[in-house]
Short mmCIF file of C-alpha atoms in Angstrom, two decimals:
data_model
loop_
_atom_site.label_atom_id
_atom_site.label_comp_id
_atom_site.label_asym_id
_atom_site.label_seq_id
_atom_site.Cartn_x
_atom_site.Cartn_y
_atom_site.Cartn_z
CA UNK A 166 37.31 -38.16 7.06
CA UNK A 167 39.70 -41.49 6.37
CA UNK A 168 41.18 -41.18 2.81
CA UNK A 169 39.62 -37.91 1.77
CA UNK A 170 41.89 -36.58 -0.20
CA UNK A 171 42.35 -40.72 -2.28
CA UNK A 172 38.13 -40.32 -1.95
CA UNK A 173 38.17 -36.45 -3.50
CA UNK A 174 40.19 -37.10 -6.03
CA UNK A 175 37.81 -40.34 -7.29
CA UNK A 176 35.06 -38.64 -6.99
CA UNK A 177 35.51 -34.92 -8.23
CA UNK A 178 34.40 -36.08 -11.89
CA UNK A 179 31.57 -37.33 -11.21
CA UNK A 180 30.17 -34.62 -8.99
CA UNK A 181 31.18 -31.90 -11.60
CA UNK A 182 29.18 -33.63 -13.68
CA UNK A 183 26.54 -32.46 -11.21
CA UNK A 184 28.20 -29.01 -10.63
CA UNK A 185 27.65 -28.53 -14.71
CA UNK A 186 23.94 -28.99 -14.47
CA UNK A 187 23.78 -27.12 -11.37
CA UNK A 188 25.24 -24.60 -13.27
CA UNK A 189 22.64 -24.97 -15.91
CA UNK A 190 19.93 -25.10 -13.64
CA UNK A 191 20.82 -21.75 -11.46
CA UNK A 192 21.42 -19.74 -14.90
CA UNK A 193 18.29 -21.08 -17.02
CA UNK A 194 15.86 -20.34 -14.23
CA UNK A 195 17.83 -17.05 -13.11
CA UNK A 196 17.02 -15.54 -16.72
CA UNK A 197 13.21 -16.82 -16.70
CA UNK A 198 12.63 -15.70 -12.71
CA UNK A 199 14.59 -12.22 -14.19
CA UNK A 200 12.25 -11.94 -17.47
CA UNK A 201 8.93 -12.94 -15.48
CA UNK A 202 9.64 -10.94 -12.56
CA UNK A 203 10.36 -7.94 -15.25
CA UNK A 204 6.87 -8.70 -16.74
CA UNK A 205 5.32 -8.85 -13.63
CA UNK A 206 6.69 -5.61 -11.86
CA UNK A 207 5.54 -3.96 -15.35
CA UNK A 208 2.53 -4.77 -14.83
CA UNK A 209 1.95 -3.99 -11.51
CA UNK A 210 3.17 -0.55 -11.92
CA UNK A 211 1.67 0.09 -15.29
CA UNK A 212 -1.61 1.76 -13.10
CA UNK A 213 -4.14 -0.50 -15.34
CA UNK A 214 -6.14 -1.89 -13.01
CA UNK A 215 -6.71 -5.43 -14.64
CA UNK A 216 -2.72 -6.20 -15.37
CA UNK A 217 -1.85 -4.93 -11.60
CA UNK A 218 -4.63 -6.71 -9.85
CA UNK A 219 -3.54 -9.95 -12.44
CA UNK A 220 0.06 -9.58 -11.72
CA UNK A 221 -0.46 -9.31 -7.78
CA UNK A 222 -2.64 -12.59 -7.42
CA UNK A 223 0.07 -14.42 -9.64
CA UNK A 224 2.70 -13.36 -7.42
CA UNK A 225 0.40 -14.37 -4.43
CA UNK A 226 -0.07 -17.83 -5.64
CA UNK A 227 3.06 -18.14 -7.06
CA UNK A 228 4.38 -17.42 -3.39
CA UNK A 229 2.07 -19.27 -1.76
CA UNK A 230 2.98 -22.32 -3.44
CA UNK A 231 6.76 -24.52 -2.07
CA UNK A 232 9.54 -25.02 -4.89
CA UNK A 233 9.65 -28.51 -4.03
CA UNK A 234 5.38 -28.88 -4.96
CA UNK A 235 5.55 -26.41 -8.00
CA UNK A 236 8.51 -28.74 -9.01
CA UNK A 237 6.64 -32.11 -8.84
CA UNK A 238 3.22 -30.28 -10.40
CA UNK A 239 5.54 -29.73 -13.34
CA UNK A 240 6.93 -32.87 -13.97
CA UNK A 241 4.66 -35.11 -12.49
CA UNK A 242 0.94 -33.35 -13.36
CA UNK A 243 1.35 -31.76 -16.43
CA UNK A 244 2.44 -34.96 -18.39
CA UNK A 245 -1.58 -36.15 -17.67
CA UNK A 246 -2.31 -32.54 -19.09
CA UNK A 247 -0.52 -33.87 -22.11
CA UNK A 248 1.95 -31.56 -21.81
CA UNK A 249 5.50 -33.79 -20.75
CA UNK A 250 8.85 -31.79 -19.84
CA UNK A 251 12.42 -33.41 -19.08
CA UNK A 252 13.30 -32.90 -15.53
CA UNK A 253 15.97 -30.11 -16.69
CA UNK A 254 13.25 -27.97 -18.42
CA UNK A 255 10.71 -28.41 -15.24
CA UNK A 256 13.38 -27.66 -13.32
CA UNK A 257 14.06 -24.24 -14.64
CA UNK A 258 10.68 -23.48 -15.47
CA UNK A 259 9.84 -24.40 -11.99
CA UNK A 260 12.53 -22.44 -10.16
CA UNK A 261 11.99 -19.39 -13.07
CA UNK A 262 8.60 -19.25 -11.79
CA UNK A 263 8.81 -19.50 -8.23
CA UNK A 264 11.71 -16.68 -7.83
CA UNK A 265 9.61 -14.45 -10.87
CA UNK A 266 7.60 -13.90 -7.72
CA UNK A 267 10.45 -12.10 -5.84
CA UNK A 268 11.77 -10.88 -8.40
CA UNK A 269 9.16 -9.00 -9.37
CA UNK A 270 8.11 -7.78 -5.79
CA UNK A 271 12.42 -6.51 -5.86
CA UNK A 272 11.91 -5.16 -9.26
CA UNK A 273 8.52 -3.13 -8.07
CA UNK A 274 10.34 -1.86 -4.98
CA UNK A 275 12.94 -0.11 -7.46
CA UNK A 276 10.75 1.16 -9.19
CA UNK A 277 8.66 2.62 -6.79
CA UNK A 278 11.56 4.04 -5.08
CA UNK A 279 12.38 6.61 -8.19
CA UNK A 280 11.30 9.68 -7.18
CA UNK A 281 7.89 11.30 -8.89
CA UNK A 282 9.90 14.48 -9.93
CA UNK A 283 11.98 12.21 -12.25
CA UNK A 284 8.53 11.03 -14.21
CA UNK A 285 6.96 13.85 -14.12
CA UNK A 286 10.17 15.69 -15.99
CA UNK A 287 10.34 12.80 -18.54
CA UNK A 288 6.40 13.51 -19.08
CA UNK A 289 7.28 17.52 -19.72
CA UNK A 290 9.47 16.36 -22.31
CA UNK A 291 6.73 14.22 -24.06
CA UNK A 292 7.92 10.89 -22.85
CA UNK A 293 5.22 8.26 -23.09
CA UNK A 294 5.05 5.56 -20.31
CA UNK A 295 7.25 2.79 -22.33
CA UNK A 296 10.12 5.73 -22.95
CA UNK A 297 9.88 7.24 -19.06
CA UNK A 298 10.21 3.50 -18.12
CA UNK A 299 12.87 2.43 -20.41
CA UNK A 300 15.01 5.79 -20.52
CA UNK A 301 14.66 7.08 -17.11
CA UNK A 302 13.40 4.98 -14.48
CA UNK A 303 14.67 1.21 -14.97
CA UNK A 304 18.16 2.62 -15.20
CA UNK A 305 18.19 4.09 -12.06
CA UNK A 306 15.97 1.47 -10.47
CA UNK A 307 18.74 -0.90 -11.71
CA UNK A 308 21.60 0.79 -8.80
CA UNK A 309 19.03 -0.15 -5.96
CA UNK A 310 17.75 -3.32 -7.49
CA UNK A 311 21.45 -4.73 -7.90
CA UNK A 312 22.02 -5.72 -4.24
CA UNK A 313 19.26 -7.94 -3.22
CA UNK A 314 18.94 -9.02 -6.36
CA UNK A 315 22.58 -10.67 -6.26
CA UNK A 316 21.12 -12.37 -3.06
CA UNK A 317 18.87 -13.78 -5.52
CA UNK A 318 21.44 -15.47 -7.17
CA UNK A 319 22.75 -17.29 -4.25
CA UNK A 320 19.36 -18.37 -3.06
CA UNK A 321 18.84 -19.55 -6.25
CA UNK A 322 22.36 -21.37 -6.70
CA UNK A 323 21.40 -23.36 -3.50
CA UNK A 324 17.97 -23.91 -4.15
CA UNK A 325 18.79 -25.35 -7.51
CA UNK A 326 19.43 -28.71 -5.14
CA UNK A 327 16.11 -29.04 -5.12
CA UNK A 328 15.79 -29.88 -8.46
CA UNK A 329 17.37 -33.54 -7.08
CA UNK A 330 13.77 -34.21 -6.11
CA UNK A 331 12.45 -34.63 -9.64
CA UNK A 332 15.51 -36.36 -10.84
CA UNK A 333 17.51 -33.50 -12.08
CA UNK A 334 21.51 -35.24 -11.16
CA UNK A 335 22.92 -31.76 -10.41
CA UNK A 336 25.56 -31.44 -7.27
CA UNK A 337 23.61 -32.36 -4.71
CA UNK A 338 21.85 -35.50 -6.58
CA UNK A 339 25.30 -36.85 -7.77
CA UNK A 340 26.49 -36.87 -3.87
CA UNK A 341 23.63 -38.68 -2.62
CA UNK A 342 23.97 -41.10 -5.47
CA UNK A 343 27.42 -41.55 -4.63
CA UNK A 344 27.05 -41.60 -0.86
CA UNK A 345 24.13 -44.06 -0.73
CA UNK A 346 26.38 -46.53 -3.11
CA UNK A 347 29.77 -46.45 -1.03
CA UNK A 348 28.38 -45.69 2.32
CA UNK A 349 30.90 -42.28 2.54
CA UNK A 350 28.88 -40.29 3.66
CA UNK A 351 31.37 -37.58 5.25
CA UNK A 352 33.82 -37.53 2.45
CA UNK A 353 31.10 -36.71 -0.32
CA UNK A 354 28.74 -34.25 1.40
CA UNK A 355 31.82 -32.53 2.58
CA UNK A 356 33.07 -32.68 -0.92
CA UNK A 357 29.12 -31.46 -2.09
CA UNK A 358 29.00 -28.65 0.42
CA UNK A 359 32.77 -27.19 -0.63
CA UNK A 360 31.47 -26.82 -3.99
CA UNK A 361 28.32 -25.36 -3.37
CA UNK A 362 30.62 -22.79 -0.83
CA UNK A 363 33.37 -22.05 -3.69
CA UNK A 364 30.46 -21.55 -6.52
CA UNK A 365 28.50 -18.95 -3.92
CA UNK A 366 31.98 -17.09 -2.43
CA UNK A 367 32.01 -15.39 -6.28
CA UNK A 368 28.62 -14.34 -5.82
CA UNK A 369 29.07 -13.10 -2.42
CA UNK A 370 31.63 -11.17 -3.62
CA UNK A 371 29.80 -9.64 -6.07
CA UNK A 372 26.68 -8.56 -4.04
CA UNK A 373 29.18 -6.92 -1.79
CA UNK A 374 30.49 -4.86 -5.18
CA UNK A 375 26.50 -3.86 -5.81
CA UNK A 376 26.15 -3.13 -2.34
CA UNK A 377 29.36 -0.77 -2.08
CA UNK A 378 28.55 0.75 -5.55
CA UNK A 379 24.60 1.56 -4.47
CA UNK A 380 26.26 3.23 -1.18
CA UNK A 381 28.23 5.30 -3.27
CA UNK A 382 25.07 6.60 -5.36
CA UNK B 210 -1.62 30.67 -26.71
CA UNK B 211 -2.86 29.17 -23.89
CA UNK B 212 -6.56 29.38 -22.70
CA UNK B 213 -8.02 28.34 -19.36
CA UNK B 214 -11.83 28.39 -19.58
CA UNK B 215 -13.76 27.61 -15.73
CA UNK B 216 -11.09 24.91 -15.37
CA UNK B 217 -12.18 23.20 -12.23
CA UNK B 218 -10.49 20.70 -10.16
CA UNK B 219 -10.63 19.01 -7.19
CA UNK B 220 -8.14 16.16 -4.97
CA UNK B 221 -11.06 14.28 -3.44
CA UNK B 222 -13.16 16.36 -1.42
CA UNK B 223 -10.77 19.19 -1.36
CA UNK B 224 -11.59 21.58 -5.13
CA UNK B 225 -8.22 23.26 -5.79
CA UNK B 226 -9.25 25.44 -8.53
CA UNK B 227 -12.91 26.55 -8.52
CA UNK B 228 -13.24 28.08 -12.27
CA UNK B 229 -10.37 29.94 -13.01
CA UNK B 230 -10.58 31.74 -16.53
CA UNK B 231 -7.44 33.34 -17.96
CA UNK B 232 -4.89 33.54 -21.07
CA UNK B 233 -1.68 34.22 -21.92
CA UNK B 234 -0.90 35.45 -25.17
CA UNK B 235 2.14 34.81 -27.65
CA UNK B 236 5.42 36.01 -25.92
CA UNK B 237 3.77 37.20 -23.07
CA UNK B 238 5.55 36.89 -19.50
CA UNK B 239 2.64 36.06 -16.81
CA UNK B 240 3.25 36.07 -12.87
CA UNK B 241 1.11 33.76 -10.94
CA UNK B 242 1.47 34.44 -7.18
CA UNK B 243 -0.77 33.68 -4.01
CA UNK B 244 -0.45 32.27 -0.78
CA UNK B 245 0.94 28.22 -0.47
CA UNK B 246 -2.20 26.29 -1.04
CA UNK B 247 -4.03 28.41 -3.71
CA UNK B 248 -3.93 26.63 -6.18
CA UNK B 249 -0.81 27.97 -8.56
CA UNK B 250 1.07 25.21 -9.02
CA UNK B 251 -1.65 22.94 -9.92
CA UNK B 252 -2.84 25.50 -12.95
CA UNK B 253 0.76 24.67 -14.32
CA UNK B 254 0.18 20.84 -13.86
CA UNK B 255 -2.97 21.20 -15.65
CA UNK B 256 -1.66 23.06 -18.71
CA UNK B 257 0.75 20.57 -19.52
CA UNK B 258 -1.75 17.74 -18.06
CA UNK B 259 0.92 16.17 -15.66
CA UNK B 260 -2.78 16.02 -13.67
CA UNK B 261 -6.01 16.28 -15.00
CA UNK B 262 -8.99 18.49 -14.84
CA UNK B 263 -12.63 17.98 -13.73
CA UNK B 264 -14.55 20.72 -15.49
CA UNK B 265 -14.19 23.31 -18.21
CA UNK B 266 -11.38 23.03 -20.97
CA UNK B 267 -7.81 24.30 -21.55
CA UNK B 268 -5.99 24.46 -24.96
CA UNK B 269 -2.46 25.10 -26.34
CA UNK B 270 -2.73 26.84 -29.46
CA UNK B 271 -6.05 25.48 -30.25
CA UNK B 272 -5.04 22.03 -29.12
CA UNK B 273 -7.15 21.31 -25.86
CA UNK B 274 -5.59 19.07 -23.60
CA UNK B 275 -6.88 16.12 -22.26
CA UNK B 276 -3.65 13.74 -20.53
CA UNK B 277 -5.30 10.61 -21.50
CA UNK B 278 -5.21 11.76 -25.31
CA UNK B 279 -2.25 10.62 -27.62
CA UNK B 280 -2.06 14.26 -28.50
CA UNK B 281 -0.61 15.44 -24.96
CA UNK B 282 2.65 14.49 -26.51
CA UNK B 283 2.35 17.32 -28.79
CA UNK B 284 1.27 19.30 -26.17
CA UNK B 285 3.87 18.92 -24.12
CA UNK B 286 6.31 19.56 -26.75
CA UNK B 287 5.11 22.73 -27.36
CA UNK B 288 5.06 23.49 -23.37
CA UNK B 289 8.03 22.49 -21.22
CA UNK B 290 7.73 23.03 -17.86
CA UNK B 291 10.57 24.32 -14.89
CA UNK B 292 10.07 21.98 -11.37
CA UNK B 293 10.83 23.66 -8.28
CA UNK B 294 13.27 20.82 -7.52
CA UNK B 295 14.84 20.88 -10.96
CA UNK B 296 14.28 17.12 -11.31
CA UNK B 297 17.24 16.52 -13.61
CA UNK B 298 18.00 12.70 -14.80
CA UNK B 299 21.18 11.74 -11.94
CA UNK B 300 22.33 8.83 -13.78
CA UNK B 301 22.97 11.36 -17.07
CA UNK B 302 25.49 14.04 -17.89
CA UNK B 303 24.19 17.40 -17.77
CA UNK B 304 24.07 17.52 -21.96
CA UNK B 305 22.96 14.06 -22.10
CA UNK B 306 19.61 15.60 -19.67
CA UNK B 307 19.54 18.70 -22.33
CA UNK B 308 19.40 16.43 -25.69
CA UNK B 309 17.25 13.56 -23.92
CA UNK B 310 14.09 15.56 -25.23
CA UNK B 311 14.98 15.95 -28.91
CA UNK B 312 16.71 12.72 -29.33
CA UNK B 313 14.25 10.30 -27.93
CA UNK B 314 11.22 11.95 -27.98
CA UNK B 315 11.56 14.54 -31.50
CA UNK B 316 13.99 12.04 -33.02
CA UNK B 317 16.41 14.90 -34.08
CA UNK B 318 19.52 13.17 -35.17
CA UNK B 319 22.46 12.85 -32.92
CA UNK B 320 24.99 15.54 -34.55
CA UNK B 321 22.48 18.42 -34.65
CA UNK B 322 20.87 18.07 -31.10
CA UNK B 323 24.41 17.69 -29.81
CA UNK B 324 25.17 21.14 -31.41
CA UNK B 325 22.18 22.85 -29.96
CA UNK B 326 22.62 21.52 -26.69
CA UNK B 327 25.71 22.52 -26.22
CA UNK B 328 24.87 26.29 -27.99
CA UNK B 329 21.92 26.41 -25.21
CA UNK B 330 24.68 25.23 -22.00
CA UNK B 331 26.58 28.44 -23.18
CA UNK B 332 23.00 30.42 -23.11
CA UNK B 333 22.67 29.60 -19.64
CA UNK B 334 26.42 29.74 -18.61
CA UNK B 335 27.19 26.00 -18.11
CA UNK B 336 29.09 25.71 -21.05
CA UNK B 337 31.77 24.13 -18.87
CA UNK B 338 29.78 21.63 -16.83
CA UNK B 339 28.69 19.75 -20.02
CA UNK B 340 29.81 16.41 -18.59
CA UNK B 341 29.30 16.89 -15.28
CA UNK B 342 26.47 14.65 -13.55
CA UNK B 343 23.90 17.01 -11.96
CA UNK B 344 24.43 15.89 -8.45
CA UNK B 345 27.78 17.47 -8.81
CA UNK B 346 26.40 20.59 -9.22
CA UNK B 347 24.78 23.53 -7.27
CA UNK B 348 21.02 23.99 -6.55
CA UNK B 349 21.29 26.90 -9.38
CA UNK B 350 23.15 25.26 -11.64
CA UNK B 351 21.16 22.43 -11.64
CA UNK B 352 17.84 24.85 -12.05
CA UNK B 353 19.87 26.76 -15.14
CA UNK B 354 20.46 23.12 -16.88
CA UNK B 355 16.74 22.37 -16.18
CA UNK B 356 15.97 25.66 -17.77
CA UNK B 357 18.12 24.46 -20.99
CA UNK B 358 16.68 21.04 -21.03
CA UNK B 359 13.38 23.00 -21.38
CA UNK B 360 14.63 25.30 -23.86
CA UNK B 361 15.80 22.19 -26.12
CA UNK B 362 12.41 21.11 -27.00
CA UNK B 363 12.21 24.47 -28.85
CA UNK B 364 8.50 25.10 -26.76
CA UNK B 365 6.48 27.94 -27.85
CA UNK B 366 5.88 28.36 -23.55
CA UNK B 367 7.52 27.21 -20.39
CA UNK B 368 5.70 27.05 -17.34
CA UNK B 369 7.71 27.44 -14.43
CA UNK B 370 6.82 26.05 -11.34
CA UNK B 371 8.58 28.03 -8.41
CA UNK B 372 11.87 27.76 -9.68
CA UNK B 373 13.68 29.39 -7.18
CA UNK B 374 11.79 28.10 -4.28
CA UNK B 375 14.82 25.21 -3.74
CA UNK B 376 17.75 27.65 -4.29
CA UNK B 377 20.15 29.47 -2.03
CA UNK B 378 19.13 32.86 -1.46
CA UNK B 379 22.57 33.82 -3.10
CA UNK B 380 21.61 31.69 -6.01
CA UNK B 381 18.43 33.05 -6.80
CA UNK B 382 20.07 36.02 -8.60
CA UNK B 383 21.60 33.70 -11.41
CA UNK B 384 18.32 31.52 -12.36
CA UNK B 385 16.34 34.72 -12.19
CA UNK B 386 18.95 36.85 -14.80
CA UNK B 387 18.61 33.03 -17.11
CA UNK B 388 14.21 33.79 -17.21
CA UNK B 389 14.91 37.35 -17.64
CA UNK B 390 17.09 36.79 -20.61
CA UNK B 391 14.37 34.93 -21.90
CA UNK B 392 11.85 37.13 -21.27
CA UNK B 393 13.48 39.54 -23.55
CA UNK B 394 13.55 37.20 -26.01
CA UNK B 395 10.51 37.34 -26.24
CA UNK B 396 9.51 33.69 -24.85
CA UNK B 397 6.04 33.44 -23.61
CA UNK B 398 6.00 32.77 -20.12
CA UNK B 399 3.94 31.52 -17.33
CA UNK B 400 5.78 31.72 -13.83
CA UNK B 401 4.59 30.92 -10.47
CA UNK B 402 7.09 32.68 -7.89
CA UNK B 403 7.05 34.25 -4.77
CA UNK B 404 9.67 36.66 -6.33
CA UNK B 405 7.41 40.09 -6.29
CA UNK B 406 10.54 41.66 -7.73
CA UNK B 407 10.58 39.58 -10.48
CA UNK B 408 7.43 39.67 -11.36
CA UNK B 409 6.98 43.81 -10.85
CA UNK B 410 10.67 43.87 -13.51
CA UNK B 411 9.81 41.09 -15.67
CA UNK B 412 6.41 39.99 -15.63
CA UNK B 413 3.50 41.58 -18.17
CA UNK B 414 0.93 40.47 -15.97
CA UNK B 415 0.01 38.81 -12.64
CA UNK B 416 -2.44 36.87 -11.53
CA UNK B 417 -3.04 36.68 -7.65
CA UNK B 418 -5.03 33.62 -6.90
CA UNK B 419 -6.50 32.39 -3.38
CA UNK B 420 -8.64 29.85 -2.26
CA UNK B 421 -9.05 28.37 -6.06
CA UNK B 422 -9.98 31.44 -7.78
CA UNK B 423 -8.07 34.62 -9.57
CA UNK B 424 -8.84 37.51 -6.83
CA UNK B 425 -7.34 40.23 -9.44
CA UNK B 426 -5.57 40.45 -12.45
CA UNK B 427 -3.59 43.21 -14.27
CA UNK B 428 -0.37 44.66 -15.35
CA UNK B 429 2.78 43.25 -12.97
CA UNK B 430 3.50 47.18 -11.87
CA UNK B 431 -0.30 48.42 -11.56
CA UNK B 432 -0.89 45.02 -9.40
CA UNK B 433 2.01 45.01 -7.44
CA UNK B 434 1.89 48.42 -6.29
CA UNK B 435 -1.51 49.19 -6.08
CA UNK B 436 -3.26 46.33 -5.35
CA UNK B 437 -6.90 46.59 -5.51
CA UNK B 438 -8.72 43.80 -3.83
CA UNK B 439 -8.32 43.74 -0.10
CA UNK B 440 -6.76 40.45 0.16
CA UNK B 441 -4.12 41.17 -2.30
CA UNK B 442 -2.85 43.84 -0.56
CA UNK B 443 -2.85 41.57 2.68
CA UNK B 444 -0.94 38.92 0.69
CA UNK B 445 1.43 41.71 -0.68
CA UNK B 446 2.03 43.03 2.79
CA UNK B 447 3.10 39.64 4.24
CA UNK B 448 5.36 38.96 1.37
CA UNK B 449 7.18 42.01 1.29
CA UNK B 450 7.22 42.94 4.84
CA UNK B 451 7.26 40.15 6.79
CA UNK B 452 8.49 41.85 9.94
#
């Protein structure tokens, strides 16, 4: 830990250069994992056969599948596909995709967990499916959805390291770049794992909000 | 109004309603009672097609119902139905659950469904509670803004489905004086209860039905107090005397 404080200060640039596109990273694929997930949990609860069985061997695969491999299909494969992404759009797309899957399977659990009674009165009012879903259950599915999905967003935060692995120079990239070229390695990752801590204690904070405020009902 | 015609229907191998044949006529106030199990509840579900019939056909003022039609909107716009568990919208204020109908399904515009809704709170003595969240309120208070929410879709029936089943017994009285109101308003009707008194004051006509068919039929007082079939009067018996 000799000179951490002469090595912090040399260093912090650089690595918030990485913290910005770690930022980037854990936001872009945090709205796709949100939008697929939504379109997913749709259809598994919209009781057409087709679109549920569809939407449950997606999520299946999609599960079934690590970051790290859906990461390097993306920006390794589908350039012989004819189809070539930067590393910062297969890196969201990537991560979108692989957390749609438990997004979706969150998402479906709040749904499911609305009672019947509250459908059935927004039917005996003449509420269509789209209405039922968008007036009366997905905002109370959003109180019991909130909590595990702000776990979500720390997974996700953390996870966005792995985006080093297709050459993505967020946080984690940036330290191991620096490390391997001065040799410090306890100064940086220390440095690299504070900043991964101080960007999570936020979220933390917030699940614990969700959390209390879901208690409450 | 409302026609039933050998409606059949059955939950897998178990047939709930084995041809029942009725109707209820403009502003009429019909009692459907029977043991647990009979079937009453799912005639209601049927009219209103909240579930859906095997065999023979039921219509709304001409309009047969069929749930996987577009026109079960219209249906149930002309129908609202009571739920024994009031099934009020928690995350809404009690007039926000009474103008949800007209706003979002009628399209009524904002001003004028605000005004009713708050003319039909009065109606059912909840005037006061306008912006409280249902789970603030009591089991009958809760039923009485379930009966408004009803009331806002301006149906030509409501169907309700034990209403009083979930209540207090000292909260009964309350819900019951609300469907009595509107029975002398002339609103048509069709109420499954175990409330024999309601049905003998209120009710034009009841239906006792057991085992998936109607046993007898007839006016509420005639039924009630001299019932013909020899499982009515067992039924009767258990209900009113228990002891």
């Amino acid at each position: 830990m000799k000179g951490f404080w002469h090595d912090a200060v040399e260093f912090f640039p650089i690595l918030m250069s990485g913290v910005v596109l770690t930022i980037v990273v854990t936001i872009g694929s945090l709205l796709l994992s949100t939008v697929l997930g939504l379109v997913w949990a749709m259809m598994r609860v919209s009781g057409i056969k087709v679109l549920s069985v569809l939407s449950a061997s997606l999520i299946n695969v999609i599960r079934g599948i690590p970051i790290i491999v859906l990461l390097f299909y993306l920006y390794f494969v589908m350039p012989d596909l004819g189809v070539t992404l930067s590393a910062l759009q297969a890196a969201i797309l990537g991560l979108g995709i692989a957390y749609s899957a438990y997004q979706a399977e969150n998402f479906r659990a709040g749904i499911e967990a609305i009672d019947k009674g509250q459908i059935e009165a927004a039917q005996s009012i003449g509420m269509g499916w789209w209405l039922t879903m968008r007036r009366v259950v997905l905002p109370q599915a959003v109180r019991i959805v909130l909590p595990p999905y702000g776990n979500v967003m720390i997974m996700m935060l953390k996870d966005s390291s792995q985006a080093s692995t297709i050459t993505v120079a967020e946080l984690a990239l940036q330290g191991k770049l620096i490390a391997s070229s001065t040799f410090k390695n306890t100064n940086v990752f220390t440095m690299v794992a504070l900043m991964y801590l101080t960007m999570s204690i936020p979220l933390i904070l917030l699940v614990r909000h969700f959390e209390k405020r879901a208690g409450k009902k | 109004m409302i026609d039933l015609k050998d409606v059949h229907k059955s939950f897998g191998e178990n047939e709930v309603l084995k041809g029942i044949t009725a109707s209820v006529q403009k502003g009429e106030v019909v009692c459907v009672v029977g043991p647990s199990g009979s079937g009453k509840s799912t005639i209601l579900r049927c009219i209103n097609g909240l579930e859906s019939y095997d065999r023979g056909e039921i219509s709304v003022e001409e309009l047969k119902v069929d749930r996987d039609a577009p026109s079960i909107v219209k249906v149930r716009t002309q129908v609202s139905m009571v739920f024994q568990r009031f099934n009020l919208f928690p995350h809404r204020t009690v007039l926000e659950n009474v103008i949800e109908g007209p706003l979002y399904v009628k399209k009524e515009p904002r001003a004028a469904a605000l005004e009713r809704g708050r003319m039909l709170l009065a109606q059912v003595g909840l005037a006061e509670k306008a912006d409280a969240h249902p789970p603030q309120l009591s089991g009958g208070q809760q039923q009485r803004v379930a009966i408004a929410r009803a009331l806002a879709m301006q149906p030509k029936a409501i169907l309700f489905d034990e209403p009083t089943s979930a209540l207090d017994p000292e909260l009964v009285g309350d819900v019951l004086g609300v469907m009595r109101k509107l029975a002398d308003d002339g609103m048509t009707m069709v109420v499954v209860t175990h409330e024999m008194g309601f049905a003998r004051d209120v009710a034009d006509r009841v239906l006792f039905i057991d085992g998936g068919v109607i046993v007898e039929q007839g006016p509420a007082k005639a039924l009630l107090n001299q019932p013909q079939h020899p499982r009515t009067q067992d039924f009767l018996r258990r209900v009113l005397h228990p002891l």
